[in-house]
Coordinates of C-alpha atoms and ligand atoms in Angstrom, one line a residue:
X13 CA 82.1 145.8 101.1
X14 CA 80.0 148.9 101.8
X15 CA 76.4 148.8 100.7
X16 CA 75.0 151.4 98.7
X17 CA 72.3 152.8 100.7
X18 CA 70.4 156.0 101.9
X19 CA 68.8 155.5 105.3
X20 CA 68.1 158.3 108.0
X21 CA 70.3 157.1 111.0
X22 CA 72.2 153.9 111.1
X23 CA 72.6 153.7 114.8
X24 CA 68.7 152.5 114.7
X25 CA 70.0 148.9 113.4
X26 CA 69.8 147.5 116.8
X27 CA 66.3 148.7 117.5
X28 CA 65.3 147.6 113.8
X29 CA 66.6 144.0 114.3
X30 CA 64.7 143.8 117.8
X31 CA 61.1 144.2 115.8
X32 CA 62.0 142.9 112.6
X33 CA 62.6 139.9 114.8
X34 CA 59.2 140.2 116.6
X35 CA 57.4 140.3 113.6
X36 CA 59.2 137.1 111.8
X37 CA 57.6 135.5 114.8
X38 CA 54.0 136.4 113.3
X39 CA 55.4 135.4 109.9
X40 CA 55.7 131.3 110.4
X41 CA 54.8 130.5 106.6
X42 CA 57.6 133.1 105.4
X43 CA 59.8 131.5 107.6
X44 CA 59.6 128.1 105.9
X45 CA 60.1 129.6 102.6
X46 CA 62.9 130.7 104.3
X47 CA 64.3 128.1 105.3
X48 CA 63.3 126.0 102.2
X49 CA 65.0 128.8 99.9
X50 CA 68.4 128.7 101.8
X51 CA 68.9 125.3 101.1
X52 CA 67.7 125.1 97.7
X53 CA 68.7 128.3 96.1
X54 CA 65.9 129.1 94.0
X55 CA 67.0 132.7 93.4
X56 CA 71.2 132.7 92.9
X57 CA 72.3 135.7 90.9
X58 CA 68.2 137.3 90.3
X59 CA 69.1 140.8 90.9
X60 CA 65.8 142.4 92.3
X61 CA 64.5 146.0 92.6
X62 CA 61.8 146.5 95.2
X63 CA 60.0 149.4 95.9
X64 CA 57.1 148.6 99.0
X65 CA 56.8 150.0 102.3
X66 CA 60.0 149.6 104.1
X67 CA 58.2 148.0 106.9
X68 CA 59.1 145.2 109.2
X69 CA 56.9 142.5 107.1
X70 CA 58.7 143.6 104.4
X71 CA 62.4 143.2 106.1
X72 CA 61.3 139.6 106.5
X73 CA 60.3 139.3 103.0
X74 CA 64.0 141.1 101.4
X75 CA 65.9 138.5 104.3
X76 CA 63.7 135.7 102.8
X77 CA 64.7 136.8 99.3
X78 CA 68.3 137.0 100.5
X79 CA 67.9 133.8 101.5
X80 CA 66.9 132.3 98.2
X81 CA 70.2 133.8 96.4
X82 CA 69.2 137.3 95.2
X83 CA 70.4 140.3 95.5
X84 CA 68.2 142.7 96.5
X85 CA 67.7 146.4 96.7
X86 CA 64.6 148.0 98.4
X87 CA 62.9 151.6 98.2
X88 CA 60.0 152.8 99.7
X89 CA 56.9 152.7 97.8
X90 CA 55.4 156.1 100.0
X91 CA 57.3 158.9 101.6
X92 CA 55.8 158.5 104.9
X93 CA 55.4 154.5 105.2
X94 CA 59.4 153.9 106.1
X95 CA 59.9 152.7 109.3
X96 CA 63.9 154.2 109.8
X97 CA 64.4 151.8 112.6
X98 CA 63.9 148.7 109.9
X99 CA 65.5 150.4 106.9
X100 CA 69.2 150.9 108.9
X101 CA 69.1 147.4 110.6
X102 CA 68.4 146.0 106.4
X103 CA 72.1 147.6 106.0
X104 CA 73.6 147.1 109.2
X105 CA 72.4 143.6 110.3
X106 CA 71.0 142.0 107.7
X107 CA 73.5 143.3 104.4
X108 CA 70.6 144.7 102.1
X109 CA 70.8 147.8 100.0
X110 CA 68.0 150.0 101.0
X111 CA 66.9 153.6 99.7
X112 CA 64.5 154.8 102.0
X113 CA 64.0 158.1 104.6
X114 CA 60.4 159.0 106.4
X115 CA 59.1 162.1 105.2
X116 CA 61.7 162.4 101.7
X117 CA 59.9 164.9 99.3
X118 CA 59.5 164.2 95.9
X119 CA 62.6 164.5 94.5
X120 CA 64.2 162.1 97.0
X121 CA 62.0 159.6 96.5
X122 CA 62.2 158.9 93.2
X123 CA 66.1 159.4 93.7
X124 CA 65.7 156.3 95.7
X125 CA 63.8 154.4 93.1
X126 CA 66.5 155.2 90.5
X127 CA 68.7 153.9 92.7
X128 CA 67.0 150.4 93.2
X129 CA 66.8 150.6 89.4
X130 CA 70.3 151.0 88.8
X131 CA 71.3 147.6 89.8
X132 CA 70.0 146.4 86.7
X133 CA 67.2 144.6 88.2
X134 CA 65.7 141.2 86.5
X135 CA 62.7 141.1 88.3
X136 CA 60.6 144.4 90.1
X137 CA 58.6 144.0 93.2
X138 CA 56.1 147.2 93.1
X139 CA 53.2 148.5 95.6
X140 CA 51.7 151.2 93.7
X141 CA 53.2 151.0 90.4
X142 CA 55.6 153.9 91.0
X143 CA 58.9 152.0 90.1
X144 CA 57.3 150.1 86.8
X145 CA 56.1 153.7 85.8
X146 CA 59.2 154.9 86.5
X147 CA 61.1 152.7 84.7
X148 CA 58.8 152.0 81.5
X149 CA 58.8 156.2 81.2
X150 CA 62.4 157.7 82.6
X151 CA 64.6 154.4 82.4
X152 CA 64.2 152.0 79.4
X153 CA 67.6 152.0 79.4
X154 CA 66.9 149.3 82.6
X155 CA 64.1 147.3 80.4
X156 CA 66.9 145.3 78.9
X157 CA 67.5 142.7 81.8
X158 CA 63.7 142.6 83.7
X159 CA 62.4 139.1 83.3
X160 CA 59.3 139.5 85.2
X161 CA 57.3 141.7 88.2
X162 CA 54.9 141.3 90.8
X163 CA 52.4 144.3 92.3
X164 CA 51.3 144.1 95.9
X165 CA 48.2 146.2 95.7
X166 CA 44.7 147.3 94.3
X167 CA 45.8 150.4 92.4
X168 CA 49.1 149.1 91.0
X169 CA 47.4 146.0 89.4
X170 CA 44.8 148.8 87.8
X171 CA 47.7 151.1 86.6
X172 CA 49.3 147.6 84.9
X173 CA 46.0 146.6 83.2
X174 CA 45.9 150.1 81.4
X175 CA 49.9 149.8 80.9
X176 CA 48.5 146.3 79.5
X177 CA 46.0 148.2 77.5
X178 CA 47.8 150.6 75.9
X179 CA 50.2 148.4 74.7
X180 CA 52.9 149.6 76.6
X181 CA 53.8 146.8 79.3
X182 CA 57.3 145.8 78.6
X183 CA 57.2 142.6 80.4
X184 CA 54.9 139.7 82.5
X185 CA 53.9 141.4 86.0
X186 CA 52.0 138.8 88.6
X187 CA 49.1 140.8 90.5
X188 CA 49.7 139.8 94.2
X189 CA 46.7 141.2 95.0
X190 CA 44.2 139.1 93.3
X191 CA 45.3 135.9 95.0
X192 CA 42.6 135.0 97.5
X193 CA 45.3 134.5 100.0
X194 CA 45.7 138.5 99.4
X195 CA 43.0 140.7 99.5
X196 CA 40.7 138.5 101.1
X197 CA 42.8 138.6 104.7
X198 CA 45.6 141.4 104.0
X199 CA 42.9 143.8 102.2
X200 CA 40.4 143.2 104.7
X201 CA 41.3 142.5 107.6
X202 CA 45.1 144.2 107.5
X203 CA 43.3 147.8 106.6
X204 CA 40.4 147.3 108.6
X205 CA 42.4 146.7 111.5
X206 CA 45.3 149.1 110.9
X207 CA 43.5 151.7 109.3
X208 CA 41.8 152.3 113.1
X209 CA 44.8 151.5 114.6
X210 CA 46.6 154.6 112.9
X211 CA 43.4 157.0 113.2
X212 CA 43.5 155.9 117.1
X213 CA 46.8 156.2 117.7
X214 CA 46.9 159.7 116.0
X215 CA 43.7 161.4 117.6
X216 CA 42.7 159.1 120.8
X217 CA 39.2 159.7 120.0
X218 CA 36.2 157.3 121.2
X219 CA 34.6 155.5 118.5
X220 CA 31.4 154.4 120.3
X221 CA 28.5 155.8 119.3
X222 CA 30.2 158.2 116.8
X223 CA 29.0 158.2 113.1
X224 CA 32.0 157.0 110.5
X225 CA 31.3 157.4 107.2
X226 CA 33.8 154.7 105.1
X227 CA 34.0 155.7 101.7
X228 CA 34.1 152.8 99.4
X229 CA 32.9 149.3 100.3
X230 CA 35.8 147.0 98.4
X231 CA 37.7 144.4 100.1
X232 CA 39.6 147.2 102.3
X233 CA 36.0 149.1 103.1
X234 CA 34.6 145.9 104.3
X235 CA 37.1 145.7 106.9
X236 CA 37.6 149.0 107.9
X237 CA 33.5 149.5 108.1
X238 CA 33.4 145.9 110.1
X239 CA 36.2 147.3 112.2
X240 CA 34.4 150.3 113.5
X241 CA 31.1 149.0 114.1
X242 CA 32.9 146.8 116.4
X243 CA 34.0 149.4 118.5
X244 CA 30.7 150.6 118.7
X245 CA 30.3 153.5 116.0
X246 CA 27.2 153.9 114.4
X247 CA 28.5 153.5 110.1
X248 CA 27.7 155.0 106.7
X249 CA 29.1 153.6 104.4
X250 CA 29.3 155.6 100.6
X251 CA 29.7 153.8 96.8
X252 CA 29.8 154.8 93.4
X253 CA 29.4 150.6 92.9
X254 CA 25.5 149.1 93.0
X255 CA 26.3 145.9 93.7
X256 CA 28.8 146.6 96.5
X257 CA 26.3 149.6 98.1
X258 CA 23.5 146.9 97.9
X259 CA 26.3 144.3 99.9
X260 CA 27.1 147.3 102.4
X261 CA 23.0 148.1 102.9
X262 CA 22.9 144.5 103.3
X263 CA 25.7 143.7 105.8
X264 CA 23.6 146.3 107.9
X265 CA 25.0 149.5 106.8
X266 CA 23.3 152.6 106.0
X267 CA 24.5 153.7 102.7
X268 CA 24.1 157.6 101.5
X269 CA 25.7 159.7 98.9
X270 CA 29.0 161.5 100.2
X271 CA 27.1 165.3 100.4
X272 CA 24.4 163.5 103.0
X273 CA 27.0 161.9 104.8
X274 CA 29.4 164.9 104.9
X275 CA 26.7 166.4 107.3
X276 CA 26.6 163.3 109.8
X277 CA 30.1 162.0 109.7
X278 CA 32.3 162.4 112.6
X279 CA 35.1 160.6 111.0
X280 CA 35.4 160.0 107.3
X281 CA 37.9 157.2 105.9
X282 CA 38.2 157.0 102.2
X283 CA 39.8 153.6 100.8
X284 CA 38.3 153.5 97.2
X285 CA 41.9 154.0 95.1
X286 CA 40.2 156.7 93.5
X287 CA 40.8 160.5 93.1
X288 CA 39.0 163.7 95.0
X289 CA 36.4 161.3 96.7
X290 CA 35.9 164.3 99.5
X291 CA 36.2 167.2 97.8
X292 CA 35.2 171.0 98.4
X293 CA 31.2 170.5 98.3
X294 CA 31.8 167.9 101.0
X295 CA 34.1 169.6 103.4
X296 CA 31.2 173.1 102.8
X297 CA 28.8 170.5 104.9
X298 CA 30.7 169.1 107.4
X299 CA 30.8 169.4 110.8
X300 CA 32.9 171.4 113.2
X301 CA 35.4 168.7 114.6
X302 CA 35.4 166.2 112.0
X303 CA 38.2 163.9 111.2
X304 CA 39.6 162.7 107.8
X305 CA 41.5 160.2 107.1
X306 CA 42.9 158.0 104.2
X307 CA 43.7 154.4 103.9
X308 CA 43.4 154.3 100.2
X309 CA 46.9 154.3 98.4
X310 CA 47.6 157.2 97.2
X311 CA 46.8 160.8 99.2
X312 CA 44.9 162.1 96.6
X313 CA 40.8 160.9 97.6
X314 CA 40.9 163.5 99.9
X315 CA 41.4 167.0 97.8
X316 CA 43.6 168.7 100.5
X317 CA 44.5 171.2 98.0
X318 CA 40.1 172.6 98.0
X319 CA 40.5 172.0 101.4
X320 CA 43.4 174.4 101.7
X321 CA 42.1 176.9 99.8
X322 CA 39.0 176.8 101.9
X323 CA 40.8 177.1 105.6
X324 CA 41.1 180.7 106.6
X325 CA 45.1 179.9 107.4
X326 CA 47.6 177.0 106.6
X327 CA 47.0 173.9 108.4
X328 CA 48.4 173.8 112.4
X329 CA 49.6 170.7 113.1
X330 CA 47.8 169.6 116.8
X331 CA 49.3 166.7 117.5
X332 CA 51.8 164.3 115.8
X333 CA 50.1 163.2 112.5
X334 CA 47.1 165.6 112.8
X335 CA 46.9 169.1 111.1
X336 CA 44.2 171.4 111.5
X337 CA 42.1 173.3 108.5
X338 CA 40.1 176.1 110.1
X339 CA 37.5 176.6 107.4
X340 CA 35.1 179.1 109.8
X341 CA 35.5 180.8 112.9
X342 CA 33.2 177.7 114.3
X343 CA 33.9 175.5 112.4
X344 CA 37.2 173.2 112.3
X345 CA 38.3 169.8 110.3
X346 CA 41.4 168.0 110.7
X347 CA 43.2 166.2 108.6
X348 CA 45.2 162.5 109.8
X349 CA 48.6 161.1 108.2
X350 CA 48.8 164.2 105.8
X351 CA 45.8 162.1 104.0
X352 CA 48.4 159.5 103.1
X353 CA 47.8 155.9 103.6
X354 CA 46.7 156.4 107.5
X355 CA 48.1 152.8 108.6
X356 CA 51.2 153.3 107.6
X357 CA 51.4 157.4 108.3
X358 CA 50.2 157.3 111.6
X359 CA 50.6 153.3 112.9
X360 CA 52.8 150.8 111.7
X361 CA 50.7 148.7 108.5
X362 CA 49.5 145.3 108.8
X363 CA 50.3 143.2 111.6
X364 CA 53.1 140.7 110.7
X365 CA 50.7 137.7 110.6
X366 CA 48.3 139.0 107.6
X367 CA 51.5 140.2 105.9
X368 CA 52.5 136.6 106.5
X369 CA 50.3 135.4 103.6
X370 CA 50.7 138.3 101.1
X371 CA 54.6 138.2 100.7
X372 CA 54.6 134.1 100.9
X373 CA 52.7 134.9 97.7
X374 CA 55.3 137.2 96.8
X375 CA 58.3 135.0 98.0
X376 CA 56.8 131.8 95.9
X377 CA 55.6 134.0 92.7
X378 CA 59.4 134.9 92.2
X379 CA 60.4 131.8 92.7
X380 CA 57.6 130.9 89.8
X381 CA 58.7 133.7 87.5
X382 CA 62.5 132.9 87.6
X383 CA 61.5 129.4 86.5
X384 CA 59.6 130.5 84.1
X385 CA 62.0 133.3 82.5
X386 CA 61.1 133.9 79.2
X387 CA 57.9 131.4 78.6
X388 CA 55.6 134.5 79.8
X389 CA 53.8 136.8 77.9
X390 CA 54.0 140.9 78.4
X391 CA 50.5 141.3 80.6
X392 CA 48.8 141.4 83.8
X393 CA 49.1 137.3 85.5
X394 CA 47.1 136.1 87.8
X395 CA 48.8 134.0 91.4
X396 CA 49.2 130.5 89.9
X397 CA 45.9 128.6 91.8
X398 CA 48.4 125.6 93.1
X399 CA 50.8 128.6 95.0
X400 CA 47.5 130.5 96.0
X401 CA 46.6 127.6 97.6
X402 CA 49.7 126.1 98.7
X403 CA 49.8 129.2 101.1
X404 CA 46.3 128.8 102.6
X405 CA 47.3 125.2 103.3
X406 CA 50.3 126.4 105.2
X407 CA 49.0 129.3 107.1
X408 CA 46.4 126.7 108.0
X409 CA 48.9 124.2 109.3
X410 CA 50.9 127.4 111.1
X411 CA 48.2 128.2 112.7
X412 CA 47.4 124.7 114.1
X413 CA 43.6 124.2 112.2
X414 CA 43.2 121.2 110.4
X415 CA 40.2 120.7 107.6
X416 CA 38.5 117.7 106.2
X417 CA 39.5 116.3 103.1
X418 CA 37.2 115.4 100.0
X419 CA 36.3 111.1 100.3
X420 CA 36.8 109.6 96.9
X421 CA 32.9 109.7 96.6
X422 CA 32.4 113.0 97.2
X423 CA 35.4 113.5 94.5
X424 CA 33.5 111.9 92.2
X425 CA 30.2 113.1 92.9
X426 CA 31.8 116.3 92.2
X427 CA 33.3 115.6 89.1
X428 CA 30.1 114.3 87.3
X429 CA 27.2 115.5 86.0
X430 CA 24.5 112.4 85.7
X431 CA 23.1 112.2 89.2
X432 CA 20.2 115.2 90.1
X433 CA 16.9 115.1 91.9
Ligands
LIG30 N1 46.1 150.9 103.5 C1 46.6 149.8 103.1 O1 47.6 149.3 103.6 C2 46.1 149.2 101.8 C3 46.1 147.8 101.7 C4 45.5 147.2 100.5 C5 45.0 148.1 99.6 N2 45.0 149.5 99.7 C6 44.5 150.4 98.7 O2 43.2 150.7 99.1 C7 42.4 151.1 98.0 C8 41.2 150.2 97.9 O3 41.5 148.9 97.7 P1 40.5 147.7 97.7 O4 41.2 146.4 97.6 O5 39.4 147.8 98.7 O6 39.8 148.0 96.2 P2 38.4 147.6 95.6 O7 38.5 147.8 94.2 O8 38.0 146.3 96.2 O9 37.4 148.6 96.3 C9 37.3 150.0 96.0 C10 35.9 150.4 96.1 O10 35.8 151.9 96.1 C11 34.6 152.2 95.3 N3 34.8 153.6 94.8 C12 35.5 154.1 93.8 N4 35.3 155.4 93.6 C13 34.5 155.8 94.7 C14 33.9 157.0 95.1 N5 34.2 158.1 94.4 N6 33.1 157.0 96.2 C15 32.8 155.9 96.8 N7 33.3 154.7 96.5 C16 34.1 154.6 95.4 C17 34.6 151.1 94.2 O11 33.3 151.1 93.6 C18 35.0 149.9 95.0 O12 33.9 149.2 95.5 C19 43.4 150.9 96.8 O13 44.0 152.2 96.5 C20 44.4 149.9 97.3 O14 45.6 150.0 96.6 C21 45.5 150.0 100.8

């Protein structure tokens, strides 16, 4: 049977299956679930759409899926986060439809996402919200079947509460990202450590005792900022939050507004989820050389449209994923990853053993919503506590660490409320 799928170049299946099998070996609590679902079964017949980075993690995650029963269809949730290698060996060696090419424009993509939607899918898997959009604005004709969702990220799970808002959420989505076994390891220390992995990769440059100003101090600024002050660079961090500047000045930071920072930065990273964050006033100040990159989801914190329209000439691309702006004779700023997502534009996302924990939570929370078909209400749901946990317990025991447990008196003196002072 042929399997309906749009990938770049097939003959990368063998290449695909080499690292899609290095990272399984990074992805030890996935592999249970794995193993679990193909004896059990948990997910016979549940056609799934999915539309996340068509990365190796994720291969691991569609095989574990597979696995389970479903049938699954995967496109890319950004046009530059496919890895080509991984997408052809899903088709070649592993049977899974995939619509995803590196660098599609527009039109492509969301070609691709109608095609994952037109096998009738009864549960979505989104990172970014761009296949729920899709489907609750061009194809209600596909609401019919959808039992439940899950979002992977920050800015999804904020698109869904306003969908939630409005009134307009057709159906229960889980918000991966607020499990603890999420953002508080994949968030933090998947960006911080990719996000510097792409921006080095991409430019070579030394980060000792250069100034980077990390815009936005949320569970991804927190690791990218820790990231770099480990390799020596001296960082800024910028807010629009109180609390969260107060945490940064406090974790040692210095913490400016994004005009006094645009004249010190050397490298600026932006990871806030939010729009125009460096914009034309900042780019007027900055100095000749500086870098800019993005790790926030979508490439629109940067304004690369001012910053066109401020260069004397169209961007020259200088290396591989770095394009030039010349905005004064003396005076140049370049641009990483085309301001998209700079892990997965310029390096290759989370390592496999972070990813580990955020698509167990995945793997179980479909598992949890086909039991549940029907029982759920049409909003924004939280990672059940137990699974949350459950996965903690077993990246734990994966990783060899073992914890106390409560003694019955310390479970009661924790339950009660008589004994003080
Ligand atoms: N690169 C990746 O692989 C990856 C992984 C996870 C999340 N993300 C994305 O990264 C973004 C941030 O995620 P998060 O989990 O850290 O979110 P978060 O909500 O924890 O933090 C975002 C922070 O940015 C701040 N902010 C908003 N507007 C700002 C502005 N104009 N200037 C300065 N700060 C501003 C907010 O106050 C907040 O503290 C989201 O778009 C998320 O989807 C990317």
């Amino acid at each position: 049977m042929t399997i309906p799928s749009e990938v770049a170049d097939r003959s990368l299946a063998p290449e695909g299956r080499t690292r899609i099998e290095w990272a399984d070996q990074h992805m030890r609590v996935l592999q249970r679930i794995r193993e679990r679902f193909s004896k059990q079964k948990p997910l016979e017949g549940v056609r799934i759409a999915a539309c996340l980075h068509v990365t190796t993690e994720t291969a691991n995650l569609m095989r574990t899926l597979a696995a389970g029963g479903a049938e699954v269809s995967l496109c890319a949730s950004n046009p530059l986060s496919t890895q080509d290698a991984t997408a052809a060996a899903l088709v070649e060696e592993y049977g899974i439809s995939v619509h995803a090419v590196r660098g599609i424009d527009a039109e492509g993509y969301y070609r691709h996402i109608d095609a994952a939607l037109d096998t009738r899918p009864m549960i979505t898997m989104d990172d970014g919200c761009d296949l729920v959009t899709r489907l609750h604005q061009r194809r209600r004709d596909r609401l019919a079947d959808v039992i439940g969702g899950t979002e992977e990220t920050t800015t999804g799970v904020i698109r869904l509460r306003a969908m939630q808002a409005a009134g307009v959420l057709a159906y229960p989505v889980v918000a991966i990202n607020d499990a603890d076994t999420k953002h508080l390891f994949d968030n933090r220390y998947g960006t911080g450590q990719s996000a510097i992995d792409g921006i080095l990769r991409a430019t070579n440059v030394l980060l000792a005792g250069r100034t980077v100003v990390v815009c936005g101090y949320g569970m991804c600024g927190r690791g990218v900022a820790a990231r770099a002050r480990g390799m020596g660079a001296d960082v800024v961090v910028t807010e629009v939050d109180p609390t969260r500047a107060l945490e940064a000045a406090m974790d040692g930071y210095r913490v400016m507004t994004a005009s006094e920072a645009a004249t010190q930065g050397d490298l600026f990273i932006t990871v806030t989820g939010d729009k125009h964050v460096l914009r034309a006033e900042h780019f007027e100040l900055m100095k000749d050389g500086a870098i800019l990159a993005n790790a926030g989801h979508f490439d629109i914190e940067i304004d690369l449209q001012a910053l066109g329209a401020l260069a004397s000439a169209p961007p020259r691309r200088v290396r591989p994923e770095v394009d030039e702006y010349v905005l004064a004779p003396d005076r140049r700023v370049y641009v990483v990853g085309e301001g998209r997502l700079v892990n997965l534009a310029a390096a290759e996302g989370h390592p496999a053993s972070v990813m580990d924990m955020s698509f167990a939570d995945q793997a179980l929370v479909i598992e949890w919503l086909v039991a549940h078909a029907g029982e759920l209400e049409r909003q924004v749901y939280p990672v059940p506590r137990d699974i949350d946990r459950q996965v903690a317990r077993l990246k734990l025991e994966t990783m060899g660490v073992r914890i106390d447990e409560l003694t019955p008196e310390q479970q009661a003196y924790l339950e009660q409320w008589e004994q003080g002072t």
